[in-house]
PDB file of N, CA and C in Angstrom:
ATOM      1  N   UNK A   1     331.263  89.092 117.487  1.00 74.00           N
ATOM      2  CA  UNK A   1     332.626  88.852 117.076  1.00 74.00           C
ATOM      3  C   UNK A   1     333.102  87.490 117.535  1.00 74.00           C
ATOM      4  N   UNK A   2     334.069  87.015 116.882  1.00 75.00           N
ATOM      5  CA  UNK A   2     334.743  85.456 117.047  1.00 75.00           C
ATOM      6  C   UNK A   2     336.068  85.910 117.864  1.00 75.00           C
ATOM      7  N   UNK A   3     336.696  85.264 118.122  1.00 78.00           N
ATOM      8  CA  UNK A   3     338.187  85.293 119.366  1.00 78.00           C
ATOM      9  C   UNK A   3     338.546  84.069 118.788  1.00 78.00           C
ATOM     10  N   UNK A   4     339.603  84.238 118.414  1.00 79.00           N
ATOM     11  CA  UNK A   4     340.142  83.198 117.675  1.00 79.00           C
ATOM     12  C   UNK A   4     341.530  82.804 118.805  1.00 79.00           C
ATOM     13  N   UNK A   5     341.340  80.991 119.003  1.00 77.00           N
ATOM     14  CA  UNK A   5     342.411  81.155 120.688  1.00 77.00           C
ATOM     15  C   UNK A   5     343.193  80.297 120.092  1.00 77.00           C
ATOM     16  N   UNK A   6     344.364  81.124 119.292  1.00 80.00           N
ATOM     17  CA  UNK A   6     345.709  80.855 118.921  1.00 80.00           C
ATOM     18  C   UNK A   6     346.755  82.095 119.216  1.00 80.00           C
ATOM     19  N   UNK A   7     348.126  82.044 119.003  1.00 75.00           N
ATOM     20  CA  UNK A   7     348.778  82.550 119.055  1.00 75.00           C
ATOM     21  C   UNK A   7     349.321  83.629 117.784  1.00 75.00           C
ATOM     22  N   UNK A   8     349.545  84.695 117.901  1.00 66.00           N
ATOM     23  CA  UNK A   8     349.454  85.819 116.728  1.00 66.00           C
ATOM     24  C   UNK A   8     350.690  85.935 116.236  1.00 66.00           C
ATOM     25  N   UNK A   9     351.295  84.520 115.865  1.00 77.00           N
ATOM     26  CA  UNK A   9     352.896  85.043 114.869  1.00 77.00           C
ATOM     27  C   UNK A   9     352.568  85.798 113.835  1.00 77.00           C
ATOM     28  N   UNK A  10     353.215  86.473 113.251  1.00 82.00           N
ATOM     29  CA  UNK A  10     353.164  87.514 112.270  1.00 82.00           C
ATOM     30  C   UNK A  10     353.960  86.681 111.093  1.00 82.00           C
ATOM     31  N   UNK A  11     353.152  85.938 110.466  1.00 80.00           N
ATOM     32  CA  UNK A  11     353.487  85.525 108.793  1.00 80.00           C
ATOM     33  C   UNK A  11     352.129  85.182 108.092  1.00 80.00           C
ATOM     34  N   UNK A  12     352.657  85.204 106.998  1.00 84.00           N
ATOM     35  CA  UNK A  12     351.368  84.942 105.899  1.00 84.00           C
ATOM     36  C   UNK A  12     350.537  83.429 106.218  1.00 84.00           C
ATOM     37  N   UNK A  13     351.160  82.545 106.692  1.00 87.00           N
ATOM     38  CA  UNK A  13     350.439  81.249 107.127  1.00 87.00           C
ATOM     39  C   UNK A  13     350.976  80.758 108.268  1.00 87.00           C
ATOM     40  N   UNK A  14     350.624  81.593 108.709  1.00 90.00           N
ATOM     41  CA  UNK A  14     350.534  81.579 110.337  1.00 90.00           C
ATOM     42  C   UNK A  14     348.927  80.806 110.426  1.00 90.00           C
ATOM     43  N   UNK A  15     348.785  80.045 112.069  1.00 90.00           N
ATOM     44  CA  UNK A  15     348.133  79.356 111.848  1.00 90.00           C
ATOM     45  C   UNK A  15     346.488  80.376 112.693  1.00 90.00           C
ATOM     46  N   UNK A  16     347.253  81.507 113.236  1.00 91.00           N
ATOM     47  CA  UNK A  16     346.284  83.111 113.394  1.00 91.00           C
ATOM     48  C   UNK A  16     345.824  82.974 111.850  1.00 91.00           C
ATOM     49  N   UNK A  17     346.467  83.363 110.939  1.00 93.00           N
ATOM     50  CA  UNK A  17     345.978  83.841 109.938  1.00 93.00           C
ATOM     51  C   UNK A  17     345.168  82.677 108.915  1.00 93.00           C
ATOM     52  N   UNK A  18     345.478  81.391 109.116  1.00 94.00           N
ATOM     53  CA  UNK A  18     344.860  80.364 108.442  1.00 94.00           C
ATOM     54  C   UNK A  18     343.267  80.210 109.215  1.00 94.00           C
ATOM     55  N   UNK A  19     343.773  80.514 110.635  1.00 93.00           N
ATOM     56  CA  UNK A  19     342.508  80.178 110.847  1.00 93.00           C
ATOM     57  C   UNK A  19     341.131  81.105 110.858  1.00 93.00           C
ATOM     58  N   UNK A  20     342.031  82.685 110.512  1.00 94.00           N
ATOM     59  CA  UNK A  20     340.548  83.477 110.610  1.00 94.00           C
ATOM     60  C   UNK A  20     340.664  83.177 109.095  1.00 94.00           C
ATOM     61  N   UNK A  21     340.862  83.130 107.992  1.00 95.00           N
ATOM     62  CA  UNK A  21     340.631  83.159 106.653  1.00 95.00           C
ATOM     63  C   UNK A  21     339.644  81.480 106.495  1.00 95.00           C
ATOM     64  N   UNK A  22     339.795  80.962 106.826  1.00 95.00           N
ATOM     65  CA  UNK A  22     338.766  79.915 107.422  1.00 95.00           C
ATOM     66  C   UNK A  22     337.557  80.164 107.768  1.00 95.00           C
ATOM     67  N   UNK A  23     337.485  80.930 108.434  1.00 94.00           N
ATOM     68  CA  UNK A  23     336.793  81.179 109.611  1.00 94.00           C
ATOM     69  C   UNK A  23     335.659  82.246 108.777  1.00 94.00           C
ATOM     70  N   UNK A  24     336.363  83.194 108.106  1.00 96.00           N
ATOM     71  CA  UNK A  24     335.977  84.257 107.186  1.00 96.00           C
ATOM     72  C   UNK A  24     335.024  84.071 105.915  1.00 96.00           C
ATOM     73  N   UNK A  25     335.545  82.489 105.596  1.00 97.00           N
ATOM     74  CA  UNK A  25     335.265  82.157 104.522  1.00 97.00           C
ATOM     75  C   UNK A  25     333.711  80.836 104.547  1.00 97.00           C
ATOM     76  N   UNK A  26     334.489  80.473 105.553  1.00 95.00           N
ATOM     77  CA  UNK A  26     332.828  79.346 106.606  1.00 95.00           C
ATOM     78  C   UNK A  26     331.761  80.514 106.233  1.00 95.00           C
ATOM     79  N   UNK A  27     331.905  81.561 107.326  1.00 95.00           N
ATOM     80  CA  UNK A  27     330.616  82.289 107.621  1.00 95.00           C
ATOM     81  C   UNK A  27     330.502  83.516 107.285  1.00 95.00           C
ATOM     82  N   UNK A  28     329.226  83.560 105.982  1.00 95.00           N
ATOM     83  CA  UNK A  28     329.539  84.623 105.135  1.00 95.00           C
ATOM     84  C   UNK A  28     329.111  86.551 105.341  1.00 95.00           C
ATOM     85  N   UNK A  29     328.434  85.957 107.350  1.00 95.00           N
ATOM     86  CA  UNK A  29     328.013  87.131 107.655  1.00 95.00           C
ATOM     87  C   UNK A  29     329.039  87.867 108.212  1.00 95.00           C
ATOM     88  N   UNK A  30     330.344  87.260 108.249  1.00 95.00           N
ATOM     89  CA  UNK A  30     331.331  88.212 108.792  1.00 95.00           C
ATOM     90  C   UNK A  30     331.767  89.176 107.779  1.00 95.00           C
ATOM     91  N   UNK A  31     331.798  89.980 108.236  1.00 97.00           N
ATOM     92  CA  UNK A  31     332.148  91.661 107.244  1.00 97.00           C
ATOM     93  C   UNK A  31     333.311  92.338 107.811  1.00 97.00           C
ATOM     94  N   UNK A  32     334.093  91.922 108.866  1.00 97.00           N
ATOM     95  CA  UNK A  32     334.944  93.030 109.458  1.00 97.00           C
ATOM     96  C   UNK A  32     335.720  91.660 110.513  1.00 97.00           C
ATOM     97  N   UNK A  33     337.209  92.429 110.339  1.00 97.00           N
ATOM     98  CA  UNK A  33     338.463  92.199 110.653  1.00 97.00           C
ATOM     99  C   UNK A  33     338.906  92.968 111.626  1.00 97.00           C
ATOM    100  N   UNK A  34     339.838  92.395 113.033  1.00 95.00           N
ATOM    101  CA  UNK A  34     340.055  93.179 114.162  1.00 95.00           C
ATOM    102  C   UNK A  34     341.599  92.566 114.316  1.00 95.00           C
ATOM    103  N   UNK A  35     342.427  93.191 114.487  1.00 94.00           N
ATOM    104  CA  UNK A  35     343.853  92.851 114.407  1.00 94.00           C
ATOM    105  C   UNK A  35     344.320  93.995 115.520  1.00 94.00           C
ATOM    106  N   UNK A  36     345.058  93.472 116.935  1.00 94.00           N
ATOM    107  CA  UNK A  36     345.551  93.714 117.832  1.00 94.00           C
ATOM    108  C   UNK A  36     347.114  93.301 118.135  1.00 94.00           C
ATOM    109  N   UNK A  37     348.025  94.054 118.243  1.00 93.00           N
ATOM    110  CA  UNK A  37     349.403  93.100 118.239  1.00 93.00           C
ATOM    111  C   UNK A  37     349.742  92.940 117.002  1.00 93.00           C
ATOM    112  N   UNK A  38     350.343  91.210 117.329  1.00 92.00           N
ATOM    113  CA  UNK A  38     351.038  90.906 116.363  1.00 92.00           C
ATOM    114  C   UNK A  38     349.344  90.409 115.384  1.00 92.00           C
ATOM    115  N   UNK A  39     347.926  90.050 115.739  1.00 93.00           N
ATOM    116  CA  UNK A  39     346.690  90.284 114.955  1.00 93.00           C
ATOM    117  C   UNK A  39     346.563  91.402 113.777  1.00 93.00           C
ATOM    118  N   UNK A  40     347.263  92.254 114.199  1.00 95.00           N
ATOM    119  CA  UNK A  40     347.215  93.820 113.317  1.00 95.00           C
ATOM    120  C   UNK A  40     347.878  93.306 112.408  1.00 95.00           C
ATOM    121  N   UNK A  41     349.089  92.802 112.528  1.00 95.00           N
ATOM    122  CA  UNK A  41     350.039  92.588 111.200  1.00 95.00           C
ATOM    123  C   UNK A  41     349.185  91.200 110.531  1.00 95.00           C
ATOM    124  N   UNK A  42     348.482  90.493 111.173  1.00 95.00           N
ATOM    125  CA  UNK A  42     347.981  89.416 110.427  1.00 95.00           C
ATOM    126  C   UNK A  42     347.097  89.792 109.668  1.00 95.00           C
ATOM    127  N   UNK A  43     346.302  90.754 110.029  1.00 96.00           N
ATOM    128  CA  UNK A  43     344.556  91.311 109.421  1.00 96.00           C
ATOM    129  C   UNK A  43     345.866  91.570 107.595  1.00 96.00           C
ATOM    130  N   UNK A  44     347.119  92.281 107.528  1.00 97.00           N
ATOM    131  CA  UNK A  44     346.918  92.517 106.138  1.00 97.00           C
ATOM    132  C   UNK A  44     347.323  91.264 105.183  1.00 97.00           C
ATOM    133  N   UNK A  45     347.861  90.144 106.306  1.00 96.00           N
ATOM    134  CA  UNK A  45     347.819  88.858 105.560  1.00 96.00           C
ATOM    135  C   UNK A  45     346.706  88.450 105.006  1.00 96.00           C
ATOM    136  N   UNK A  46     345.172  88.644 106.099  1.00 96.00           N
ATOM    137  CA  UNK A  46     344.508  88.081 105.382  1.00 96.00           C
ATOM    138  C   UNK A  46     343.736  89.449 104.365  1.00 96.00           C
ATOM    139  N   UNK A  47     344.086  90.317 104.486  1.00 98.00           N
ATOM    140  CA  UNK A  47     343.657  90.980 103.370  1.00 98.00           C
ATOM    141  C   UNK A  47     344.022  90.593 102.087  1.00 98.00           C
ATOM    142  N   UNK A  48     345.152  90.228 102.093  1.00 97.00           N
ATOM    143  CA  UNK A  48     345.860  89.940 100.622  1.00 97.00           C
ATOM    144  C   UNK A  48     345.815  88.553 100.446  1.00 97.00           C
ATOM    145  N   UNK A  49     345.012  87.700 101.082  1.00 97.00           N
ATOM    146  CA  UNK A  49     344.930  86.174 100.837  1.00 97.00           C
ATOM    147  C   UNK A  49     342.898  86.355 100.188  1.00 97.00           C
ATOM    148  N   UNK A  50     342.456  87.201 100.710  1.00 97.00           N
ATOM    149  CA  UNK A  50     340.985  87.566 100.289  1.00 97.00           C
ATOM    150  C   UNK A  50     341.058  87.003  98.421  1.00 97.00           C
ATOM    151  N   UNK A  51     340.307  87.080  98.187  1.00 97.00           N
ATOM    152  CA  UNK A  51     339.542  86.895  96.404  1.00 97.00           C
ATOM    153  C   UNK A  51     339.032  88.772  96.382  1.00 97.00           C
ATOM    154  N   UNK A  52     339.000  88.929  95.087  1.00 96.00           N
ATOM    155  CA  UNK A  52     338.197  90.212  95.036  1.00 96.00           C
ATOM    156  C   UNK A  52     336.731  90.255  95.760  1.00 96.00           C
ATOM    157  N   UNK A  53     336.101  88.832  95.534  1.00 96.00           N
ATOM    158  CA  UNK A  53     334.859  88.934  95.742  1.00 96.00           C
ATOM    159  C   UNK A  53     334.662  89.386  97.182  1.00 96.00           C
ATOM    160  N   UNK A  54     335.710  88.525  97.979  1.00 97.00           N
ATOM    161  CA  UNK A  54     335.503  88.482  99.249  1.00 97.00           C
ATOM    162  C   UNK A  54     336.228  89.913 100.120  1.00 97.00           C
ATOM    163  N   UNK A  55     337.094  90.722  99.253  1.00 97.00           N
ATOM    164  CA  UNK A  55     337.314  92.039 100.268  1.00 97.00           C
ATOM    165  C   UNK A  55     336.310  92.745  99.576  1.00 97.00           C
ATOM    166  N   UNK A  56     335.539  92.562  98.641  1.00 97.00           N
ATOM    167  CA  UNK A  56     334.269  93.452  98.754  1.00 97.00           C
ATOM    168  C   UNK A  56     332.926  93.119 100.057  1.00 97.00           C
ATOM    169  N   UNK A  57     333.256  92.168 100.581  1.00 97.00           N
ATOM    170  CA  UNK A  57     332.253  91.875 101.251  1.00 97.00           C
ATOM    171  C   UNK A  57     332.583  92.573 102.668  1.00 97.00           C
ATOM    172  N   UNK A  58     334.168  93.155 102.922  1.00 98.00           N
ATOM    173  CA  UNK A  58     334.294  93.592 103.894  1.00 98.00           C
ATOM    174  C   UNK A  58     334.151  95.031 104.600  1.00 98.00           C
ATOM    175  N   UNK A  59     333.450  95.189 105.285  1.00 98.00           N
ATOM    176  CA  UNK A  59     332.692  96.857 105.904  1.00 98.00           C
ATOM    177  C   UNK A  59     333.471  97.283 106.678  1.00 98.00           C
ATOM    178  N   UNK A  60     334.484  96.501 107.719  1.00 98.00           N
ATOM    179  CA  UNK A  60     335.079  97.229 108.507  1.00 98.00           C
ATOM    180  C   UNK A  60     336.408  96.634 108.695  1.00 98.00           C
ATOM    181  N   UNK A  61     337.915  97.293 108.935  1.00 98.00           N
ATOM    182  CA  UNK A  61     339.127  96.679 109.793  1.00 98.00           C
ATOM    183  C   UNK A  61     339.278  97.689 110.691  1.00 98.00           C
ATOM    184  N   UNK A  62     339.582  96.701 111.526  1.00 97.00           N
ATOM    185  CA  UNK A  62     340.226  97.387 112.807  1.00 97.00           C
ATOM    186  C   UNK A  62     341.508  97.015 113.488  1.00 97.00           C
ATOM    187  N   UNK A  63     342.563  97.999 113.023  1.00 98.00           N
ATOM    188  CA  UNK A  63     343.904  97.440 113.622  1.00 98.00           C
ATOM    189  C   UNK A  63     344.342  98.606 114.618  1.00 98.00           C
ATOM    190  N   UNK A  64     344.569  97.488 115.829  1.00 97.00           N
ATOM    191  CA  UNK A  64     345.458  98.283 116.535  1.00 97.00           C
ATOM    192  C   UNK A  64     347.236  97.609 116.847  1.00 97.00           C
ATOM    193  N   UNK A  65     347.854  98.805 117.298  1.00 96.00           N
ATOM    194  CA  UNK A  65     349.067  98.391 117.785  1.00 96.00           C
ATOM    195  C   UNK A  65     349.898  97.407 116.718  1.00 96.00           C
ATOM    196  N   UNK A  66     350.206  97.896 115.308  1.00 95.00           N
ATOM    197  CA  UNK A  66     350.576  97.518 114.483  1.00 95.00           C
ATOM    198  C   UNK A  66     351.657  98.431 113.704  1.00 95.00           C
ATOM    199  N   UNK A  67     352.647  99.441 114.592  1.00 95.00           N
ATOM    200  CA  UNK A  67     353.366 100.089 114.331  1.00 95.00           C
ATOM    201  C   UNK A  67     354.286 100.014 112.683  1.00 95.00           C
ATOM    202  N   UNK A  68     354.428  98.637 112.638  1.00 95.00           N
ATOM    203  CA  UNK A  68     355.570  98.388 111.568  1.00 95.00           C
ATOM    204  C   UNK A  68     355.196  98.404 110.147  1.00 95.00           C
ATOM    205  N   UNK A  69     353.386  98.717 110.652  1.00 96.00           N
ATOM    206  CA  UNK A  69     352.857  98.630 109.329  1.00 96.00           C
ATOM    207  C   UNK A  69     352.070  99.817 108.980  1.00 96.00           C
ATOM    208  N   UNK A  70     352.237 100.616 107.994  1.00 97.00           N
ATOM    209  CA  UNK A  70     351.516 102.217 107.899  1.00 97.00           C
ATOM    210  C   UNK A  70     350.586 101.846 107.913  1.00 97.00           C
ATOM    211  N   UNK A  71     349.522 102.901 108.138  1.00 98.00           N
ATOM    212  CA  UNK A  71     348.122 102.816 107.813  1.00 98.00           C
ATOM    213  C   UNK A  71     347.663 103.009 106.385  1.00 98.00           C
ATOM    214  N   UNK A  72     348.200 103.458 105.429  1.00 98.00           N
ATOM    215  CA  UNK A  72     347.664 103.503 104.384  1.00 98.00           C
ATOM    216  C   UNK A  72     347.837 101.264 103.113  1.00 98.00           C
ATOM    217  N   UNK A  73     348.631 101.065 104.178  1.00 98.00           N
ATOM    218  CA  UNK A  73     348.529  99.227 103.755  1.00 98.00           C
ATOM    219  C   UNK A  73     347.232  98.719 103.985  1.00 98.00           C
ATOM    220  N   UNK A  74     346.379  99.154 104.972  1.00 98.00           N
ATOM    221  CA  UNK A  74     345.099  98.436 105.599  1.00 98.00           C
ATOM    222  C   UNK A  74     344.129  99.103 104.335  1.00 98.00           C
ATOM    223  N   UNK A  75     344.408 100.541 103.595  1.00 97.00           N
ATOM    224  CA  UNK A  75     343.311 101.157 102.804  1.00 97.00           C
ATOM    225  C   UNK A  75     342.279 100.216 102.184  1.00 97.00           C
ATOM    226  N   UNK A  76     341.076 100.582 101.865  1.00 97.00           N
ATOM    227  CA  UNK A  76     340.071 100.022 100.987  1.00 97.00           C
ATOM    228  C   UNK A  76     338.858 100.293 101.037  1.00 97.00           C
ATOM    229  N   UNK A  77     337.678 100.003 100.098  1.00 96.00           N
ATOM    230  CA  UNK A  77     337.026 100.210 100.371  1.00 96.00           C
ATOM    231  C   UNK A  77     335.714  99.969 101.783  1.00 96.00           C
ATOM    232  N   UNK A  78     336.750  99.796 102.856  1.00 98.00           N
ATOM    233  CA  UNK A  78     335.835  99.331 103.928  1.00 98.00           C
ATOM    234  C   UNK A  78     336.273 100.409 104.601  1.00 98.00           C
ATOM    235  N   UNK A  79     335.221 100.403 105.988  1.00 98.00           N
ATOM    236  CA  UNK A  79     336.364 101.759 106.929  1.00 98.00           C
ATOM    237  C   UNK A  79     336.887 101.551 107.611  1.00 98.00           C
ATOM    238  N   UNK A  80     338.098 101.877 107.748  1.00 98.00           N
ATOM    239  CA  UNK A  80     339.218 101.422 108.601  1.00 98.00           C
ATOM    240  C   UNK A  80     339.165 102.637 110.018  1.00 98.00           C
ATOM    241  N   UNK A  81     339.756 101.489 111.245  1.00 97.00           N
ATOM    242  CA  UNK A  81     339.817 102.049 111.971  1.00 97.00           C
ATOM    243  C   UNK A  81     341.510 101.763 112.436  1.00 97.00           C
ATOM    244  N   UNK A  82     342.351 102.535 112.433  1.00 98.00           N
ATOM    245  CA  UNK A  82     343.993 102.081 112.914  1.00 98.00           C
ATOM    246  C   UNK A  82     344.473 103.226 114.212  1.00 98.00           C
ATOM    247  N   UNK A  83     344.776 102.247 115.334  1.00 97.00           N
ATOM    248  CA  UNK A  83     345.587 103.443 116.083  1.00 97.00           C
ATOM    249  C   UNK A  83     346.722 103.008 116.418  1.00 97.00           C
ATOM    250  N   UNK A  84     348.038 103.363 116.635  1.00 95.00           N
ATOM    251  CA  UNK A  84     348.947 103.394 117.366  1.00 95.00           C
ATOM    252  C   UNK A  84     348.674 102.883 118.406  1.00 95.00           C
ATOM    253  N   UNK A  85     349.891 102.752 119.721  1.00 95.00           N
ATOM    254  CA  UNK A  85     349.290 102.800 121.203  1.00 95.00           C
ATOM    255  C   UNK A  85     349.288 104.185 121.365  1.00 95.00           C
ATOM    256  N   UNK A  86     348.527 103.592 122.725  1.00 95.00           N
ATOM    257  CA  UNK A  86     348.024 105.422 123.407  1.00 95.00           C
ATOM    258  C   UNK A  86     349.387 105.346 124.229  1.00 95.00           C
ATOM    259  N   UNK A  87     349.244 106.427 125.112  1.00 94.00           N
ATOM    260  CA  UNK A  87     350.127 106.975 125.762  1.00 94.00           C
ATOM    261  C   UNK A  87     350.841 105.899 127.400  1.00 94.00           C
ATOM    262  N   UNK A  88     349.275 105.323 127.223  1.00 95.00           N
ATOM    263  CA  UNK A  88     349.151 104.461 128.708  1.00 95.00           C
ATOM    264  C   UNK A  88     350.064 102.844 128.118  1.00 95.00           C
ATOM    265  N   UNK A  89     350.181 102.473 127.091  1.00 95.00           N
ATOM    266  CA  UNK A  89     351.005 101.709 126.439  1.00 95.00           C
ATOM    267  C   UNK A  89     350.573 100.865 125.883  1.00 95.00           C
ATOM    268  N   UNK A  90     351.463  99.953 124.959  1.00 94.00           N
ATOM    269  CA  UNK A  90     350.688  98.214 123.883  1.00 94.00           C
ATOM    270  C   UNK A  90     349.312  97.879 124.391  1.00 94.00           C
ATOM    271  N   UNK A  91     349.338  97.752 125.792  1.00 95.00           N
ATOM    272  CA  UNK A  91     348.419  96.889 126.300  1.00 95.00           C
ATOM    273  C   UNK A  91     346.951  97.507 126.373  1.00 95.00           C
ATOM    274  N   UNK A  92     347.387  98.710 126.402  1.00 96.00           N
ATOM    275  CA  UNK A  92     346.208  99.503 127.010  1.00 96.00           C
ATOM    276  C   UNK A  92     345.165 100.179 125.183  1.00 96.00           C
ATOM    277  N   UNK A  93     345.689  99.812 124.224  1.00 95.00           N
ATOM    278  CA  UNK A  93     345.314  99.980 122.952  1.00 95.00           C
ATOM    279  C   UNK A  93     343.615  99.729 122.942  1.00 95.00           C
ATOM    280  N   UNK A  94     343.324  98.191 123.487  1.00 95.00           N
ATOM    281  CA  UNK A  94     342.081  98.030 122.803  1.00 95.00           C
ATOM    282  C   UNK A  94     341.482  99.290 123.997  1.00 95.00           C
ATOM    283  N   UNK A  95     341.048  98.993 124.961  1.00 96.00           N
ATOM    284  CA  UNK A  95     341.107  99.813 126.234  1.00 96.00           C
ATOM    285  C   UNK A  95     340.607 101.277 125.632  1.00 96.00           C
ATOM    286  N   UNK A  96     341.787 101.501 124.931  1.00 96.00           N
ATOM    287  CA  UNK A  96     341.427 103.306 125.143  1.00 96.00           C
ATOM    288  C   UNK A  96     340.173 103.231 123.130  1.00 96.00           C
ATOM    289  N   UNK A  97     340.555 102.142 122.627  1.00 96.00           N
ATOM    290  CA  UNK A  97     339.713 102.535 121.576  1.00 96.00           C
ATOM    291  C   UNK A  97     338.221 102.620 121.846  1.00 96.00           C
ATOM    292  N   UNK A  98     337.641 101.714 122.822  1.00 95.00           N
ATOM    293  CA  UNK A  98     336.639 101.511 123.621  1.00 95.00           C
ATOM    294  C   UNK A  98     335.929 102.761 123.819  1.00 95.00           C
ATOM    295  N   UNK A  99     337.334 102.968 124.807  1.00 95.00           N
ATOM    296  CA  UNK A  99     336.799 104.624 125.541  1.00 95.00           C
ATOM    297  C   UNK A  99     336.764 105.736 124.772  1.00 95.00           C
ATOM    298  N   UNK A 100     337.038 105.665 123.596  1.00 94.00           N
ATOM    299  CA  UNK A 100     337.241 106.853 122.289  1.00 94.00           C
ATOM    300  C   UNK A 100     335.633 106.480 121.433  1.00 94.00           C
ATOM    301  N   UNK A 101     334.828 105.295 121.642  1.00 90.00           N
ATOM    302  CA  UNK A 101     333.882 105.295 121.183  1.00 90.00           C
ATOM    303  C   UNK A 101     332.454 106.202 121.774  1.00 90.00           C
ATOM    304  N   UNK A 102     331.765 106.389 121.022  1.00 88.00           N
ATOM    305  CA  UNK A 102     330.766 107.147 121.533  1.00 88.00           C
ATOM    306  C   UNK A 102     329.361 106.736 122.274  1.00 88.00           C
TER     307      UNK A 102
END
């Protein structure tokens, strides 16, 4: 995975979202999207900035901590993974998805 070290404003050209759609589009082995925070609300920017060609190429999203946005917005044919926060709070999101893996 890439870590993209900008700041996660939540708009359509935000410079989060310019730069993974960049980033997405450079290197064609990336298949999957991880949106944390205000990242979660960006992943459906760049969903909807994608070409057809290119959200077929995608296998996985993963949003967490993206309350303002239902889960059925992220749908497609890739598999989505979306949680809320857990109980322990915002921060503790990626944390417990970790620990929910097998």
């Amino acid at each position: 995975g890439r870590v993209l070290g900008v700041a996660g404003a939540t708009v359509a050209h935000s410079p989060q979202t310019q730069m993974a759609l960049a980033e997405f589009r450079r290197d064609e082995s990336v298949a999957a999207l991880y949106g944390f925070s205000g990242g979660g609300y960006n992943v459906l920017h760049i969903i909807h900035a994608l070409t057809g060609a290119e959200r077929e190429r995608l296998r996985l999203v993963v949003v967490l901590g993206a309350p303002k946005n239902p889960e059925h917005l992220y749908k497609g044919p890739w598999e989505l993974v979306y949680r809320h926060d857990p109980p322990a709070g915002h921060m503790a999101g990626p944390r417990a998805l970790l620990e929910s893996l097998p």
